[in-house]
Amino acid sequence: MAYYQESMERASRDEMTALQSERLVNQVKHVYENVAPYRAKMREKGLEPGDIRGLEDLYKLPFLTKNDLRDEYPYGYLAVPLSECVRIQSTSGTTGKRVVAFYTQHDIDLWDECCARSIVAVGGTNEDVVHVSYGYGLFTGGPGLNGGSHKVGSLTLPMSSGNTERQIQFMTDLGSTILCCTPSYAAFLAEAIHDAGLIDQISLKAGIFGAEAWSEEMRREIEKNMRIKAYDIYGLTETSGPGVSFECAEQTGMHVNEDHFFPEIIDPDTLEVLPEGSKGELVFTSLTKQAFPLLRYRTRDVCVLTRKECSCGRTLIKMAKPMGRTDDMLIIRGVNVFPSQIETVLLNQGYPANYLIILDRVSHTDSFEVQVEMTEEMFSDEVRFIEKKEAELLASLRAMLGISPKVTLVAPRSIARSEGKAVRVVDKRKI
Amino acid sequence: MLIDQISIFAENKPGTLAEITAMLAEASIDIEAFTIADTSEFGILRLIVDAPKKALAVLKLGGWVATLTPVIAVKMDDQPGSLSKILKMFAEAGVSIEYLYAFVAREAGYAYVIFRVEDAPKAVAILEASGVVTAASLA
């Protein structure tokens, strides 16, 4: 079993708790002194840095939400002078105003190390060729895994996303062994590799797939089609990017890099901290970041934390694959579905991201329809061509969601546009 | 000779056809032939009109998804065996037909058949080589 930073990844409970406590105390002081909006939040609760003497006092601290960050865009939560920052990354801003996260060189190094732990955990060494097909740029996926791969000493292929033909050519010509991208793109690539008849010419052994929700079915599908092991990785721009947690060979949840990101599970309504093993909203406190250190940041991801002995030897606490969101999650025939997953598939297949999900309950079963607008590019005077496109879309949706919707092609611009948050879901179910 | 057919995407819901034809009527476009390929969810309208480019512009302006499709119009004697003769020619030359539709011409004793084939130039060459006239319009 190989580890990137064994002393942290296999620390005893006492060692880890002591380290977390010490880091928390320092971090609270740093934030209180340098982040005015958070200082105001603490004062509202009558708190001073001295009141936080260790992990046992964490529950006293106020929470942060995405809205707090948006309200103070861009510099409100910056905790060091800009002259000490070397990079920004940013959220996509699809759900509103974007959040810009700042990094010092120290922050980048820690982030890269977290991603390096993930690469080593899936079997990566300096002999590997790490093929990074996450987007590069403001999105954290590309830069994160790129940095991690450098730390491990692997040959890094900064492919970025798109241009499937070129992706496959580099895979075959340079012998990529570890693929990093979104699970939906991995599924798409697998198909393209098969279509090109090149499955026997690729040397991939593992994949690190994150940045969007995916099912166990999708994992098995990718593993089978690509002949690899597929591992999950989790992170968010607000805390750093991918590498907040990562999967090991056991594939039963992701080890949280808790020496950097302290996780809690709370009840999203009462805001009470829930005991280990409970399902609730995941909250992270950044223990080591300098430039953008968020305390008790509410991720909106619904999740479970468990601390069990892991066969990989790591002692880091494990989080389950997020089971949903506290905001826009739908449960359809028992399966969690996010409108954003449907959006991802539509965009990948060249459809407009204007769609409508219609749910109803017919004889005790949920009916699930996705209406998609027809486009010039999709249209043909031949029925079979349109039906082929429709079947492809349905297959991708099934792979992404784990259940099959009914896809209906509707006239262009027939789905209502909205100035603010678009209405994406019509739920007629009476439960 | 190929002519332009207008192909339009239409949802299966009441009023769609009325809306499209009203739009064309308003633009004084004459529909010369009209057929629909339908599935359980949508239809593809196929029209031959007197001014296809203008019709396309009008439809797009109205927000419809429409394209021009090159088709072959063959004027033939309205009597047994005419269509069969042409289909046999296509079959022998390996020309694959996507769809066709037929109607009686204004001129007594004639009919038009509209062919949509995979390889249109080849099909036209075969027809012309055997002296079959492909129409430049249905007027």
Coordinates of C-alpha atoms in Angstrom, one line a residue:
Chain A
M1 CA 0.0 0.0 0.0
A2 CA 1.5 3.4 -1.0
Y3 CA 0.7 6.8 0.5
Y4 CA 1.7 10.2 -0.5
Q5 CA 1.9 11.6 3.1
E6 CA 1.7 8.6 5.3
S7 CA 2.2 10.4 8.6
M8 CA -1.0 12.4 7.9
E9 CA -3.0 9.8 6.1
R10 CA -2.4 7.2 8.8
A11 CA -2.1 9.4 11.9
S12 CA -3.6 8.1 15.1
R13 CA -6.8 9.6 16.3
D14 CA -5.0 11.5 19.1
E15 CA -2.4 12.9 16.8
M16 CA -4.9 14.0 14.3
T17 CA -7.2 15.6 16.9
A18 CA -4.4 17.5 18.5
L19 CA -3.2 18.8 15.2
Q20 CA -6.7 19.8 14.1
S21 CA -7.3 21.6 17.4
E22 CA -4.0 23.5 17.2
R23 CA -4.7 24.5 13.6
L24 CA -8.3 25.5 14.3
V25 CA -7.2 27.9 17.1
N26 CA -4.7 29.6 14.8
Q27 CA -7.1 29.7 11.9
V28 CA -9.8 31.4 13.9
K29 CA -7.4 34.0 15.1
H30 CA -6.2 34.6 11.5
V31 CA -9.8 34.9 10.2
Y32 CA -11.0 37.1 13.1
E33 CA -8.1 39.5 12.5
N34 CA -8.3 39.7 8.8
V35 CA -11.8 39.0 7.6
A36 CA -14.2 41.8 8.6
P37 CA -17.5 40.1 7.7
Y38 CA -16.6 37.0 9.7
R39 CA -15.4 39.1 12.6
A40 CA -18.8 40.8 12.6
K41 CA -20.5 37.4 12.6
M42 CA -18.5 36.2 15.5
R43 CA -19.1 39.4 17.5
E44 CA -22.8 39.0 16.8
K45 CA -22.6 35.7 18.8
G46 CA -20.4 37.4 21.4
L47 CA -17.4 35.3 20.4
E48 CA -13.7 36.3 20.4
P49 CA -10.8 34.1 19.2
G50 CA -10.0 33.2 22.8
D51 CA -13.3 31.4 23.1
I52 CA -12.2 28.8 20.6
R53 CA -9.7 26.7 22.5
G54 CA -9.9 23.5 20.4
L55 CA -12.1 21.3 18.2
E56 CA -14.6 21.0 21.1
D57 CA -15.5 24.7 20.6
L58 CA -16.0 24.5 16.9
Y59 CA -19.8 24.2 17.2
K60 CA -19.9 27.8 18.6
L61 CA -18.7 29.4 15.4
P62 CA -21.1 30.9 12.9
F63 CA -21.8 29.2 9.6
L64 CA -21.0 30.5 6.2
T65 CA -23.1 30.0 3.0
K66 CA -22.5 30.7 -0.6
N67 CA -24.7 33.8 -0.3
D68 CA -22.4 35.2 2.4
L69 CA -19.5 34.9 -0.1
R70 CA -21.6 36.4 -2.9
D71 CA -22.6 39.3 -0.8
E72 CA -18.9 40.1 -0.2
Y73 CA -17.7 39.5 -3.8
P74 CA -14.9 39.6 -4.6
Y75 CA -12.6 40.6 -1.7
G76 CA -14.7 40.4 1.4
Y77 CA -13.5 37.0 2.6
L78 CA -9.9 37.5 1.5
A79 CA -7.6 37.1 4.6
V80 CA -4.2 38.2 3.3
P81 CA -3.0 41.2 1.2
L82 CA -3.5 40.7 -2.5
S83 CA 0.3 41.0 -2.9
E84 CA 0.6 37.5 -1.2
C85 CA -1.9 35.9 -3.5
V86 CA -0.7 34.1 -6.6
R87 CA -3.8 32.7 -8.2
I88 CA -7.6 32.8 -8.3
Q89 CA -10.1 30.1 -9.3
S90 CA -13.8 30.7 -9.7
T91 CA -17.1 28.9 -9.6
S92 CA -19.1 28.8 -12.9
G93 CA -21.7 31.2 -11.6
T94 CA -24.5 29.2 -13.1
T95 CA -26.5 29.4 -9.9
G96 CA -26.0 33.1 -9.5
K97 CA -23.1 35.5 -8.9
R98 CA -19.8 33.7 -9.1
V99 CA -17.5 33.1 -6.1
V100 CA -13.8 33.9 -6.6
A101 CA -11.4 31.9 -4.4
F102 CA -7.8 33.2 -3.7
Y103 CA -4.7 31.2 -3.2
T104 CA -1.2 32.0 -1.8
Q105 CA 1.6 29.7 -3.0
H106 CA 1.3 27.9 0.3
D107 CA -2.4 27.3 -0.5
I108 CA -1.6 25.9 -4.0
D109 CA 1.0 23.6 -2.5
L110 CA -1.4 22.2 0.0
W111 CA -4.1 21.8 -2.6
D112 CA -1.7 20.0 -5.0
E113 CA -0.6 17.7 -2.1
C114 CA -4.3 16.8 -1.5
C115 CA -4.7 15.8 -5.1
A116 CA -1.4 13.9 -5.0
R117 CA -2.8 11.8 -2.2
S118 CA -5.7 10.9 -4.5
I119 CA -3.4 10.0 -7.4
V120 CA -1.2 7.8 -5.1
A121 CA -4.3 6.2 -3.6
V122 CA -5.4 4.9 -7.0
G123 CA -2.0 3.5 -7.6
G124 CA -0.2 6.4 -9.2
T125 CA 3.6 6.7 -9.2
N126 CA 6.3 8.7 -11.1
E127 CA 6.0 5.9 -13.7
D128 CA 2.5 6.9 -14.6
V129 CA 1.1 9.1 -17.4
V130 CA -1.7 11.2 -15.9
H131 CA -4.2 12.3 -18.5
V132 CA -6.1 15.4 -17.2
S133 CA -9.2 16.0 -19.2
Y134 CA -10.9 18.3 -16.7
G135 CA -11.2 21.8 -18.0
Y136 CA -8.3 24.1 -17.3
G137 CA -8.8 27.7 -16.5
L138 CA -11.1 29.2 -13.8
F139 CA -12.5 25.7 -13.1
T140 CA -10.5 23.9 -10.4
G141 CA -10.6 20.5 -11.9
G142 CA -7.7 20.8 -14.4
P143 CA -5.3 22.9 -12.2
G144 CA -5.9 20.7 -9.2
L145 CA -5.2 17.3 -10.7
N146 CA -2.4 18.9 -12.8
G147 CA -0.7 20.1 -9.6
G148 CA -1.2 16.8 -7.9
S149 CA 0.3 14.9 -10.7
H150 CA 3.4 17.1 -10.7
K151 CA 3.8 16.4 -6.9
V152 CA 3.7 12.7 -7.5
G153 CA 6.2 13.1 -10.4
S154 CA 3.9 11.5 -13.0
L155 CA 4.1 12.6 -16.6
T156 CA 1.2 15.1 -16.8
L157 CA -0.8 15.5 -20.0
P158 CA -2.7 18.8 -19.6
M159 CA -5.4 17.8 -22.2
S160 CA -8.2 19.9 -20.8
S161 CA -11.7 19.0 -21.9
G162 CA -13.1 18.5 -25.4
N163 CA -11.6 17.4 -28.8
T164 CA -12.3 13.8 -28.2
E165 CA -10.3 12.6 -31.2
R166 CA -7.2 14.2 -29.9
Q167 CA -7.8 12.9 -26.4
I168 CA -7.9 9.3 -27.7
Q169 CA -4.8 9.9 -29.9
F170 CA -2.7 11.1 -27.0
M171 CA -4.0 8.2 -24.9
T172 CA -2.8 5.7 -27.5
D173 CA 0.4 7.5 -28.6
L174 CA 1.6 8.4 -25.1
G175 CA 0.2 5.5 -23.1
S176 CA -2.0 7.4 -20.6
T177 CA -2.5 5.2 -17.5
I178 CA -4.6 7.4 -15.2
L179 CA -7.5 9.5 -16.6
C180 CA -8.9 12.5 -14.7
C181 CA -12.1 14.0 -15.9
T182 CA -15.8 14.2 -15.1
P183 CA -17.6 10.9 -15.0
S184 CA -19.9 11.9 -17.8
Y185 CA -17.0 12.7 -20.0
A186 CA -15.3 9.4 -19.1
A187 CA -18.5 7.6 -20.2
F188 CA -18.5 9.5 -23.4
L189 CA -14.8 8.8 -24.0
A190 CA -15.3 5.1 -23.3
E191 CA -17.9 5.0 -26.0
A192 CA -15.7 7.0 -28.5
I193 CA -12.8 4.6 -27.8
H194 CA -15.0 1.6 -28.6
D195 CA -16.4 3.3 -31.7
A196 CA -12.9 3.9 -32.9
G197 CA -12.0 0.3 -32.2
L198 CA -9.1 1.3 -30.1
I199 CA -9.9 -0.3 -26.7
D200 CA -7.0 -2.7 -27.1
Q201 CA -4.6 0.1 -27.7
I202 CA -5.1 2.1 -24.5
S203 CA -3.2 1.5 -21.4
L204 CA -5.5 3.1 -18.8
K205 CA -5.6 1.4 -15.4
A206 CA -7.5 3.9 -13.3
G207 CA -9.6 7.0 -13.5
I208 CA -10.2 9.8 -11.0
F209 CA -13.7 11.2 -11.7
G210 CA -15.4 14.0 -9.9
A211 CA -17.0 17.4 -10.1
E212 CA -20.4 16.0 -10.7
A213 CA -22.8 13.5 -9.1
W214 CA -22.6 10.0 -10.5
S215 CA -24.1 6.6 -9.6
E216 CA -22.6 3.2 -8.7
E217 CA -24.2 2.0 -11.9
M218 CA -22.3 4.6 -13.9
R219 CA -19.1 3.6 -12.1
R220 CA -19.5 -0.1 -13.1
E221 CA -20.4 0.9 -16.6
I222 CA -17.2 3.0 -17.0
E223 CA -15.1 0.3 -15.3
K224 CA -16.4 -2.3 -17.7
N225 CA -16.2 -0.2 -20.9
M226 CA -12.8 1.3 -20.2
R227 CA -11.3 -1.8 -18.4
I228 CA -10.2 0.4 -15.5
K229 CA -10.9 1.0 -11.9
A230 CA -12.9 4.2 -11.4
Y231 CA -12.4 6.3 -8.3
D232 CA -14.3 9.3 -6.9
I233 CA -12.9 12.6 -5.8
Y234 CA -14.6 15.4 -4.1
G235 CA -14.0 19.1 -3.6
L236 CA -15.4 22.6 -4.2
T237 CA -13.9 25.8 -5.3
E238 CA -14.8 27.5 -2.0
T239 CA -12.5 25.1 0.0
S240 CA -9.8 24.8 -2.7
G241 CA -11.0 22.4 -5.4
P242 CA -10.8 18.7 -6.0
G243 CA -8.9 16.7 -3.3
V244 CA -10.9 17.7 -0.3
S245 CA -11.6 14.0 -0.2
F246 CA -10.6 11.0 -2.3
E247 CA -11.3 7.4 -2.8
C248 CA -8.9 4.6 -2.0
A249 CA -8.7 1.0 -3.4
E250 CA -11.7 0.0 -1.2
Q251 CA -14.1 2.2 -3.2
T252 CA -16.5 2.6 -0.3
G253 CA -16.4 6.4 0.2
M254 CA -13.9 9.1 0.2
H255 CA -11.2 9.8 2.8
V256 CA -11.4 13.4 3.8
N257 CA -8.1 15.2 4.1
E258 CA -9.1 16.2 7.5
D259 CA -5.8 17.7 8.5
H260 CA -6.7 20.5 6.1
F261 CA -10.5 20.4 5.9
F262 CA -12.4 19.5 9.1
P263 CA -15.8 18.0 8.2
E264 CA -19.1 18.2 10.2
I265 CA -22.6 16.9 9.4
I266 CA -25.4 19.2 10.5
D267 CA -29.2 19.2 10.3
P268 CA -29.8 21.8 7.6
D269 CA -33.0 23.0 9.4
T270 CA -31.9 23.2 13.1
L271 CA -28.2 23.6 12.3
E272 CA -27.4 21.2 15.1
V273 CA -24.2 19.1 14.7
L274 CA -25.3 15.4 14.1
P275 CA -23.5 12.4 15.4
E276 CA -21.2 10.2 13.2
G277 CA -23.2 8.1 10.8
S278 CA -26.1 10.5 10.5
K279 CA -27.2 11.8 7.2
G280 CA -27.2 15.6 6.9
E281 CA -25.5 18.6 5.3
L282 CA -21.8 18.5 5.0
V283 CA -19.9 21.5 6.4
F284 CA -16.2 22.2 6.1
T285 CA -13.8 24.3 8.1
S286 CA -10.5 25.1 6.3
L287 CA -7.7 24.5 8.9
T288 CA -4.7 25.5 6.8
K289 CA -5.7 27.9 4.0
Q290 CA -4.2 31.3 4.2
A291 CA -5.9 33.4 1.5
F292 CA -9.4 32.2 1.5
P293 CA -10.0 30.4 4.8
L294 CA -13.6 29.5 5.3
L295 CA -14.9 28.5 8.7
R296 CA -17.9 26.2 8.9
Y297 CA -18.8 26.5 5.2
R298 CA -22.1 24.9 4.3
T299 CA -21.6 22.8 1.2
R300 CA -25.4 22.0 0.6
D301 CA -24.3 18.5 -0.1
V302 CA -26.2 15.8 1.8
C303 CA -23.8 13.2 3.1
V304 CA -22.8 10.8 5.8
L305 CA -19.4 10.7 7.6
T306 CA -18.1 7.4 9.0
R307 CA -14.9 6.6 10.9
K308 CA -14.3 2.9 10.4
E309 CA -11.1 1.0 9.9
C310 CA -10.3 1.0 6.2
S311 CA -8.5 -1.9 4.4
C312 CA -6.2 0.7 2.8
G313 CA -4.7 1.6 6.1
R314 CA -5.7 5.2 6.1
T315 CA -7.2 6.6 9.3
L316 CA -8.8 9.7 7.6
I317 CA -12.5 9.9 8.2
K318 CA -14.6 8.8 5.2
M319 CA -17.5 10.6 3.6
A320 CA -20.1 8.8 1.4
K321 CA -20.7 9.9 -2.1
P322 CA -22.9 13.0 -1.7
M323 CA -26.5 11.8 -1.7
G324 CA -28.0 15.0 -2.9
R325 CA -28.3 18.6 -2.2
T326 CA -30.3 20.5 0.4
D327 CA -31.5 22.7 -2.5
D328 CA -32.6 21.3 -5.8
M329 CA -32.4 17.6 -5.4
L330 CA -35.2 15.4 -6.8
I331 CA -36.0 11.9 -5.7
I332 CA -37.5 10.0 -8.7
R333 CA -38.3 6.3 -8.3
G334 CA -36.0 6.4 -5.3
V335 CA -33.1 7.8 -7.2
N336 CA -31.6 11.2 -6.5
V337 CA -31.6 13.3 -9.5
F338 CA -30.2 16.8 -9.9
P339 CA -31.4 19.0 -12.7
S340 CA -27.7 20.0 -13.1
Q341 CA -26.9 16.4 -14.2
I342 CA -29.5 16.6 -16.9
E343 CA -28.0 19.9 -18.0
T344 CA -24.5 18.4 -18.2
V345 CA -25.7 15.7 -20.5
L346 CA -27.6 18.1 -22.7
L347 CA -24.7 20.4 -23.1
N348 CA -22.3 17.6 -23.8
Q349 CA -24.6 16.4 -26.6
G350 CA -25.0 19.8 -28.2
Y351 CA -28.6 20.6 -27.1
P352 CA -29.6 23.9 -25.6
A353 CA -29.6 23.9 -21.8
N354 CA -33.2 24.9 -21.8
Y355 CA -35.1 21.9 -20.6
L356 CA -38.1 21.0 -18.5
I357 CA -38.4 18.1 -16.1
I358 CA -42.0 16.9 -15.6
L359 CA -42.8 14.5 -12.8
D360 CA -46.1 12.8 -12.2
R361 CA -47.3 9.7 -10.4
V362 CA -49.1 7.2 -12.5
S363 CA -50.4 4.0 -10.8
H364 CA -48.0 4.3 -7.9
T365 CA -44.9 4.8 -10.1
D366 CA -43.2 8.1 -10.8
S367 CA -43.3 9.2 -14.4
F368 CA -40.3 11.2 -15.5
E369 CA -40.2 13.2 -18.6
V370 CA -37.5 15.5 -19.9
Q371 CA -38.6 18.0 -22.6
V372 CA -35.8 19.2 -24.8
E373 CA -35.9 21.8 -27.4
M374 CA -35.2 20.9 -31.0
T375 CA -32.4 22.8 -32.7
E376 CA -31.3 23.4 -36.3
E377 CA -28.3 21.1 -35.8
M378 CA -30.4 18.3 -34.5
F379 CA -33.1 18.5 -37.1
S380 CA -33.3 16.3 -40.2
D381 CA -36.1 15.7 -42.8
E382 CA -35.7 12.0 -41.9
V383 CA -37.4 10.5 -38.9
R384 CA -34.8 7.8 -38.3
F385 CA -32.1 10.4 -38.0
I386 CA -34.0 12.3 -35.3
E387 CA -34.9 9.0 -33.5
K388 CA -31.2 8.0 -33.5
K389 CA -30.3 11.3 -31.8
E390 CA -33.1 10.9 -29.3
A391 CA -31.9 7.4 -28.5
E392 CA -28.3 8.6 -27.9
L393 CA -29.6 11.3 -25.6
L394 CA -31.7 8.8 -23.7
A395 CA -28.7 6.5 -23.3
S396 CA -26.5 9.3 -21.9
L397 CA -29.2 10.4 -19.5
R398 CA -29.7 6.8 -18.3
A399 CA -25.9 6.5 -17.7
M400 CA -25.8 9.7 -15.8
L401 CA -28.9 9.4 -13.7
G402 CA -29.3 5.6 -13.2
I403 CA -32.9 5.8 -14.3
S404 CA -34.5 6.4 -17.7
P405 CA -36.6 9.4 -18.4
K406 CA -39.0 9.8 -21.3
V407 CA -37.3 12.2 -23.7
T408 CA -39.7 14.5 -25.6
L409 CA -38.4 16.8 -28.3
V410 CA -40.4 20.0 -28.4
A411 CA -40.4 23.1 -30.6
P412 CA -37.6 25.6 -30.2
R413 CA -38.2 28.4 -27.7
S414 CA -41.3 26.6 -26.5
I415 CA -39.9 26.2 -23.0
A416 CA -40.4 29.4 -21.0
R417 CA -37.3 31.5 -20.5
S418 CA -37.0 33.3 -17.2
E419 CA -35.0 36.3 -16.2
G420 CA -34.0 34.9 -12.8
K421 CA -33.8 31.3 -11.8
A422 CA -35.4 29.3 -14.5
V423 CA -38.2 26.9 -13.7
R424 CA -36.7 23.5 -14.6
V425 CA -39.0 21.2 -12.7
V426 CA -42.8 20.7 -12.8
D427 CA -43.7 18.2 -10.0
K428 CA -47.3 17.1 -10.3
R429 CA -46.8 14.1 -7.9
K430 CA -49.2 13.9 -5.0
I431 CA -47.3 11.9 -2.4
Chain B
M1 CA -32.7 18.6 -61.7
L2 CA -33.3 18.9 -57.9
I3 CA -35.9 21.1 -56.3
D4 CA -36.1 22.4 -52.7
Q5 CA -38.5 20.8 -50.3
I6 CA -39.2 22.6 -47.0
S7 CA -38.9 20.2 -44.0
I8 CA -40.3 21.5 -40.7
F9 CA -40.2 20.0 -37.2
A10 CA -43.6 20.0 -35.5
E11 CA -44.7 18.8 -32.1
N12 CA -47.8 16.6 -32.0
K13 CA -50.2 19.1 -30.5
P14 CA -53.4 20.7 -31.7
G15 CA -52.9 23.9 -33.6
T16 CA -49.4 23.4 -34.9
L17 CA -50.4 22.8 -38.5
A18 CA -52.9 25.7 -38.5
E19 CA -50.2 28.0 -37.2
I20 CA -47.7 27.0 -39.8
T21 CA -50.1 27.2 -42.8
A22 CA -51.4 30.5 -41.6
M23 CA -47.9 31.9 -41.5
L24 CA -47.3 30.7 -45.1
A25 CA -50.7 32.1 -46.2
E26 CA -49.9 35.5 -44.8
A27 CA -46.7 35.5 -46.8
S28 CA -48.7 34.6 -49.9
I29 CA -46.8 31.3 -50.3
D30 CA -48.5 28.7 -52.4
I31 CA -48.3 25.1 -51.1
E32 CA -48.0 22.8 -54.1
A33 CA -47.5 19.5 -52.2
F34 CA -47.6 18.6 -48.6
T35 CA -47.0 15.4 -46.6
I36 CA -46.3 14.5 -43.0
A37 CA -44.0 11.8 -41.6
D38 CA -45.3 11.3 -38.0
T39 CA -44.1 9.4 -34.9
S40 CA -45.9 9.2 -31.7
E41 CA -44.3 12.4 -30.4
F42 CA -43.5 14.6 -33.4
G43 CA -44.0 15.1 -37.0
I44 CA -41.8 16.2 -39.9
L45 CA -43.8 18.3 -42.4
R46 CA -42.6 18.1 -46.0
L47 CA -43.8 20.8 -48.3
I48 CA -43.1 21.8 -51.9
V49 CA -44.0 25.5 -52.3
D50 CA -43.7 28.1 -55.0
A51 CA -41.0 30.1 -53.2
P52 CA -39.0 27.8 -50.9
K53 CA -36.3 30.3 -49.8
K54 CA -38.9 32.9 -48.9
A55 CA -40.9 30.2 -47.0
L56 CA -37.8 29.1 -45.1
A57 CA -37.1 32.7 -44.1
V58 CA -40.7 33.2 -42.9
L59 CA -40.7 30.0 -40.9
K60 CA -37.4 30.7 -39.2
L61 CA -38.5 34.2 -38.4
G62 CA -41.5 32.6 -36.7
G63 CA -39.2 30.5 -34.6
W64 CA -39.7 27.1 -36.4
V65 CA -36.9 24.6 -37.0
A66 CA -37.0 24.1 -40.8
T67 CA -34.5 23.2 -43.5
L68 CA -34.4 23.0 -47.3
T69 CA -34.0 19.4 -48.5
P70 CA -33.1 18.7 -52.1
V71 CA -35.5 16.3 -53.7
I72 CA -36.2 15.0 -57.2
A73 CA -39.6 15.7 -58.8
V74 CA -40.5 13.4 -61.7
K75 CA -43.4 14.1 -64.0
M76 CA -44.8 10.9 -65.3
D77 CA -47.8 9.5 -67.1
D78 CA -50.7 8.9 -64.8
Q79 CA -51.1 5.3 -65.8
P80 CA -50.2 1.8 -64.4
G81 CA -46.5 1.0 -64.6
S82 CA -45.0 4.5 -64.6
L83 CA -43.8 4.5 -61.1
S84 CA -42.7 0.9 -61.2
K85 CA -40.5 1.6 -64.2
I86 CA -38.6 4.3 -62.4
L87 CA -38.3 2.3 -59.2
K88 CA -36.9 -0.5 -61.2
M89 CA -34.2 1.8 -62.6
F90 CA -33.2 2.9 -59.1
A91 CA -33.2 -0.6 -57.8
E92 CA -30.9 -1.8 -60.6
A93 CA -28.5 1.1 -60.0
G94 CA -28.5 0.6 -56.3
V95 CA -30.1 4.0 -55.5
S96 CA -31.5 3.9 -52.0
I97 CA -34.8 5.8 -51.5
E98 CA -35.4 7.5 -48.1
Y99 CA -39.0 8.4 -48.9
L100 CA -41.3 9.4 -51.7
Y101 CA -44.8 10.8 -52.1
A102 CA -47.0 11.3 -55.2
F103 CA -49.8 13.4 -56.4
V104 CA -51.8 14.1 -59.5
A105 CA -50.6 17.0 -61.6
R106 CA -52.7 20.0 -62.7
E107 CA -52.2 19.0 -66.3
A108 CA -54.6 16.1 -67.0
G109 CA -53.1 12.7 -67.5
Y110 CA -49.9 13.4 -65.5
A111 CA -48.7 12.8 -61.9
Y112 CA -45.7 14.0 -59.9
V113 CA -43.6 11.8 -57.7
I114 CA -41.2 13.4 -55.2
F115 CA -38.2 11.3 -54.4
R116 CA -35.8 11.8 -51.5
V117 CA -32.8 9.5 -52.3
E118 CA -29.4 9.0 -50.6
D119 CA -27.4 9.9 -53.7
A120 CA -29.4 12.6 -55.5
P121 CA -26.9 13.5 -58.3
K122 CA -26.5 9.8 -59.2
A123 CA -30.3 9.3 -59.3
V124 CA -30.7 12.4 -61.5
A125 CA -28.0 11.1 -63.9
I126 CA -29.7 7.7 -64.1
L127 CA -33.1 9.3 -64.9
E128 CA -31.7 11.7 -67.4
A129 CA -29.8 9.0 -69.2
S130 CA -33.0 7.1 -69.7
G131 CA -34.8 10.2 -71.0
V132 CA -37.0 10.7 -67.8
V133 CA -37.7 14.4 -67.2
T134 CA -37.0 15.7 -63.8
A135 CA -39.1 18.9 -63.1
A136 CA -37.5 22.2 -62.1
S137 CA -40.8 23.2 -60.5
L138 CA -44.3 21.8 -60.1
A139 CA -45.9 24.8 -61.7

